[in-house]
Short mmCIF file of C-alpha atoms in Angstrom, two decimals:
data_model
loop_
_atom_site.label_atom_id
_atom_site.label_comp_id
_atom_site.label_asym_id
_atom_site.label_seq_id
_atom_site.Cartn_x
_atom_site.Cartn_y
_atom_site.Cartn_z
CA GLU A 50 0.00 0.00 0.00
CA ASP A 51 1.25 3.46 -0.92
CA GLN A 52 2.16 5.52 2.13
CA VAL A 53 3.37 9.04 2.81
CA THR A 54 4.68 10.01 6.24
CA GLN A 55 5.54 13.54 7.25
CA SER A 56 7.64 14.56 10.23
CA PRO A 57 7.55 16.24 12.57
CA GLU A 58 3.80 16.68 13.05
CA ALA A 59 4.40 20.15 14.45
CA LEU A 60 7.41 22.45 14.51
CA ARG A 61 7.94 25.74 16.30
CA LEU A 62 10.74 28.03 15.16
CA GLN A 63 11.94 31.46 16.05
CA GLU A 64 12.04 33.98 13.23
CA GLY A 65 15.30 33.45 11.36
CA GLU A 66 15.84 29.91 12.67
CA SER A 67 16.29 27.65 9.64
CA SER A 68 15.02 24.05 9.64
CA SER A 69 13.74 21.22 7.45
CA LEU A 70 10.50 19.26 7.12
CA ASN A 71 10.60 15.62 6.06
CA CYS A 72 8.35 13.61 3.78
CA SER A 73 9.14 9.91 3.43
CA TYR A 74 7.24 7.72 1.01
CA THR A 75 6.69 4.07 0.17
CA VAL A 76 5.03 3.77 -3.22
CA SER A 77 4.86 1.31 -6.09
CA GLY A 78 6.29 3.80 -8.52
CA LEU A 79 6.75 7.53 -8.14
CA ARG A 80 5.43 9.78 -10.90
CA GLY A 81 5.77 13.01 -8.96
CA LEU A 82 6.03 14.48 -5.48
CA PHE A 83 4.17 17.66 -4.60
CA TRP A 84 4.48 20.17 -1.77
CA TYR A 85 1.55 22.34 -0.77
CA ARG A 86 1.06 25.04 1.83
CA GLN A 87 -2.28 25.22 3.64
CA ASP A 88 -3.48 28.07 5.84
CA PRO A 89 -6.25 27.37 8.37
CA GLY A 90 -9.66 26.99 6.73
CA LYS A 91 -8.25 27.45 3.22
CA GLY A 92 -7.44 25.21 0.30
CA PRO A 93 -3.93 23.82 -0.24
CA GLU A 94 -1.73 26.17 -2.26
CA PHE A 95 0.71 24.56 -4.68
CA LEU A 96 4.41 25.12 -3.99
CA PHE A 97 6.59 22.60 -5.87
CA THR A 98 6.58 19.47 -8.02
CA LEU A 99 9.60 17.13 -8.04
CA TYR A 100 9.85 14.24 -10.48
CA SER A 101 13.20 12.51 -10.01
CA ALA A 102 15.82 11.87 -7.34
CA GLY A 103 18.35 14.67 -7.13
CA GLU A 104 15.92 17.32 -8.30
CA GLU A 105 15.72 20.57 -6.34
CA LYS A 106 13.40 23.56 -6.57
CA GLU A 107 13.42 26.91 -4.77
CA LYS A 108 10.94 29.65 -4.07
CA GLU A 109 11.84 32.55 -1.82
CA ARG A 110 12.82 31.02 1.56
CA LEU A 111 11.74 27.50 0.59
CA LYS A 112 13.78 24.80 -1.10
CA ALA A 113 12.50 21.31 -1.86
CA THR A 114 14.74 18.32 -2.53
CA LEU A 115 14.01 14.72 -3.52
CA THR A 116 15.76 11.38 -2.98
CA LYS A 117 14.55 7.88 -3.83
CA LYS A 118 12.86 7.51 -0.44
CA GLU A 119 12.13 11.00 0.86
CA SER A 120 11.80 14.69 0.24
CA PHE A 121 12.85 17.62 2.36
CA LEU A 122 11.39 21.10 2.49
CA HIS A 123 14.11 23.40 3.75
CA ILE A 124 13.05 26.73 5.23
CA THR A 125 15.78 29.34 5.42
CA ALA A 126 15.46 32.28 7.82
CA PRO A 127 11.69 31.84 8.20
CA LYS A 128 9.32 34.70 8.92
CA PRO A 129 6.02 34.61 10.86
CA GLU A 130 4.12 34.67 7.57
CA ASP A 131 5.61 31.27 6.75
CA SER A 132 3.45 29.78 9.53
CA ALA A 133 1.12 27.22 7.94
CA THR A 134 0.63 23.50 7.51
CA TYR A 135 2.86 22.03 4.81
CA LEU A 136 1.49 19.02 2.95
CA CYS A 137 3.41 16.48 0.93
CA ALA A 138 1.69 14.30 -1.68
CA VAL A 139 2.85 11.68 -4.16
CA PHE A 140 1.42 10.67 -7.50
CA THR A 141 1.96 6.96 -8.06
CA GLN A 142 2.23 4.72 -11.08
CA GLY A 143 0.25 1.81 -9.70
CA GLY A 144 -3.51 1.56 -9.21
CA SER A 145 -5.95 4.40 -9.71
CA GLU A 146 -4.72 7.83 -10.55
CA LYS A 147 -4.72 9.68 -7.27
CA LEU A 148 -2.56 11.80 -5.04
CA VAL A 149 -1.61 10.15 -1.76
CA PHE A 150 -1.27 12.82 0.91
CA GLY A 151 0.70 12.89 4.12
CA LYS A 152 -0.96 14.33 7.21
CA GLY A 153 1.13 17.47 7.12
CA THR A 154 3.56 19.39 9.30
CA LYS A 155 2.18 22.38 11.16
CA LEU A 156 4.85 25.08 11.22
CA THR A 157 4.70 28.01 13.62
CA VAL A 158 7.26 30.80 13.33
CA ASN A 159 7.39 33.12 16.30
CA PRO A 160 8.56 36.73 15.90
CA ASP B 81 -11.17 36.10 -9.91
CA ALA B 82 -10.27 32.72 -8.44
CA ASP B 83 -9.55 29.90 -10.89
CA VAL B 84 -11.40 27.30 -8.81
CA THR B 85 -14.52 28.33 -6.92
CA GLN B 86 -16.69 26.35 -4.52
CA THR B 87 -20.20 27.06 -3.28
CA PRO B 88 -21.36 27.26 -0.60
CA ARG B 89 -18.34 28.12 1.54
CA ASN B 90 -20.08 27.09 4.73
CA ARG B 91 -23.14 24.91 5.25
CA ILE B 92 -24.91 23.58 8.29
CA THR B 93 -27.50 20.90 7.69
CA LYS B 94 -29.39 18.20 9.55
CA THR B 95 -29.09 14.43 9.46
CA GLY B 96 -31.00 12.92 6.55
CA LYS B 97 -31.02 16.04 4.37
CA ARG B 98 -29.81 16.00 0.77
CA ILE B 99 -27.08 18.50 0.07
CA MET B 100 -25.09 19.50 -3.02
CA LEU B 101 -21.68 21.13 -3.11
CA GLU B 102 -20.65 22.79 -6.34
CA CYS B 103 -17.30 23.42 -7.96
CA SER B 104 -16.51 25.57 -10.99
CA GLN B 105 -13.17 26.23 -12.67
CA THR B 106 -11.86 28.61 -15.30
CA LYS B 107 -8.47 26.91 -15.73
CA GLY B 108 -9.62 24.86 -18.72
CA HIS B 109 -8.51 21.63 -17.04
CA ASP B 110 -10.14 18.33 -17.96
CA ARG B 111 -9.57 16.57 -14.66
CA MET B 112 -11.55 17.41 -11.54
CA TYR B 113 -11.48 15.90 -8.05
CA TRP B 114 -13.39 15.97 -4.79
CA TYR B 115 -11.57 15.48 -1.46
CA ARG B 116 -12.55 15.65 2.17
CA GLN B 117 -10.22 16.71 4.95
CA ASP B 118 -10.60 15.63 8.56
CA PRO B 119 -8.32 16.54 11.48
CA GLY B 120 -5.67 13.86 11.89
CA LEU B 121 -6.66 12.02 8.70
CA GLY B 122 -5.41 14.31 6.00
CA LEU B 123 -6.94 14.70 2.55
CA ARG B 124 -8.84 11.72 1.13
CA LEU B 125 -10.17 11.32 -2.39
CA ILE B 126 -13.94 10.89 -2.80
CA TYR B 127 -14.47 10.95 -6.59
CA TYR B 128 -12.61 12.08 -9.65
CA SER B 129 -13.45 12.77 -13.27
CA PHE B 130 -11.20 12.88 -16.33
CA ASP B 131 -13.88 14.36 -18.58
CA VAL B 132 -17.65 14.80 -18.75
CA LYS B 133 -18.23 11.12 -19.57
CA ASP B 134 -15.67 9.65 -17.18
CA ILE B 135 -16.42 9.41 -13.44
CA ASN B 136 -14.39 7.30 -11.02
CA LYS B 137 -14.72 6.39 -7.36
CA GLY B 138 -12.00 7.35 -4.94
CA GLU B 139 -11.10 5.70 -1.66
CA ILE B 140 -14.13 6.95 0.32
CA SER B 141 -17.06 7.22 -2.14
CA ASP B 142 -19.74 5.52 -0.01
CA GLY B 143 -22.53 7.96 0.85
CA TYR B 144 -21.56 10.38 -1.93
CA SER B 145 -22.42 10.86 -5.59
CA VAL B 146 -21.14 13.26 -8.22
CA SER B 147 -22.21 14.89 -11.45
CA ARG B 148 -19.96 16.41 -14.13
CA GLN B 149 -22.33 18.83 -15.82
CA ALA B 150 -19.68 20.38 -18.08
CA GLN B 151 -15.93 20.51 -18.40
CA ALA B 152 -15.91 23.38 -15.91
CA LYS B 153 -18.43 22.10 -13.37
CA PHE B 154 -18.29 19.17 -10.96
CA SER B 155 -20.84 18.71 -8.17
CA LEU B 156 -20.74 16.51 -5.09
CA SER B 157 -23.98 15.31 -3.49
CA LEU B 158 -24.72 13.79 -0.13
CA GLU B 159 -28.02 11.98 -0.63
CA SER B 160 -28.78 11.60 3.08
CA ALA B 161 -26.27 13.47 5.21
CA ILE B 162 -24.96 11.93 8.43
CA PRO B 163 -22.89 13.53 11.22
CA ASN B 164 -19.65 11.73 10.31
CA GLN B 165 -19.73 13.55 6.96
CA THR B 166 -18.92 16.74 8.83
CA ALA B 167 -15.63 17.87 7.28
CA LEU B 168 -13.88 20.31 5.00
CA TYR B 169 -14.52 19.50 1.35
CA PHE B 170 -12.17 20.55 -1.43
CA CYS B 171 -12.46 20.50 -5.17
CA ALA B 172 -9.30 20.32 -7.27
CA THR B 173 -8.47 20.47 -10.97
CA ALA B 174 -5.55 19.26 -13.04
CA LYS B 175 -4.30 19.15 -16.59
CA PHE B 176 -3.40 15.55 -17.40
CA THR B 177 -1.37 13.82 -14.67
CA ASP B 178 0.02 17.03 -13.34
CA THR B 179 -0.25 19.44 -10.46
CA GLN B 180 -3.67 19.64 -8.83
CA TYR B 181 -4.99 23.09 -7.96
CA PHE B 182 -7.41 23.34 -5.07
CA GLY B 183 -10.46 25.48 -4.43
CA PRO B 184 -11.06 27.41 -1.20
CA GLY B 185 -13.12 24.64 0.37
CA THR B 186 -16.59 24.14 1.84
CA ARG B 187 -16.98 23.66 5.58
CA LEU B 188 -19.90 21.25 6.05
CA THR B 189 -21.48 20.55 9.42
CA VAL B 190 -24.12 17.82 9.75
CA LEU B 191 -26.10 18.01 12.99
#
């Protein structure tokens, strides 16, 4: 069964304190890995798509990387406005066409 | 204007009532999806559609039905609502097997 596990479940940082969020996956065949940001009561907002091991993508203070078993979302010098839940999802080759989501990491950045 | 819109944004209903949630998109995508999100369970796929004539069940379709009225419109119905269908519901769209873009969500409460 395809599985996506995100850690930690929650993370508190001080403004400017860099850290990383982890997304590990066990799937029959990876077609793509997606990172989303979700604010409370709102829909997930697309951040990045990664397709193959070694790929990296950056956007402002965020950088996503991918290996054969996991992905990291690195947050450099975060600001309070980066506070949100970050969701990881994988698109698999086997079975029905669907995104398998992790449960998310809730990030809080204190000023 | 938002690319993916959902109506209503909030709905409170009673057990046994029929309710319809609507989704419209202006992105020109063929693929549309309905998800529900529950605390601690993450996003789960209810139904998805690749075009007007193609409807597929997701992992939690029991108690739900859908209608794809046009390329741009995809509705989710609860024929007889029950309290454990209280959740956040999201519509998403995609072009082929690519990034899914989410709507703002509908918060449904079944009393």
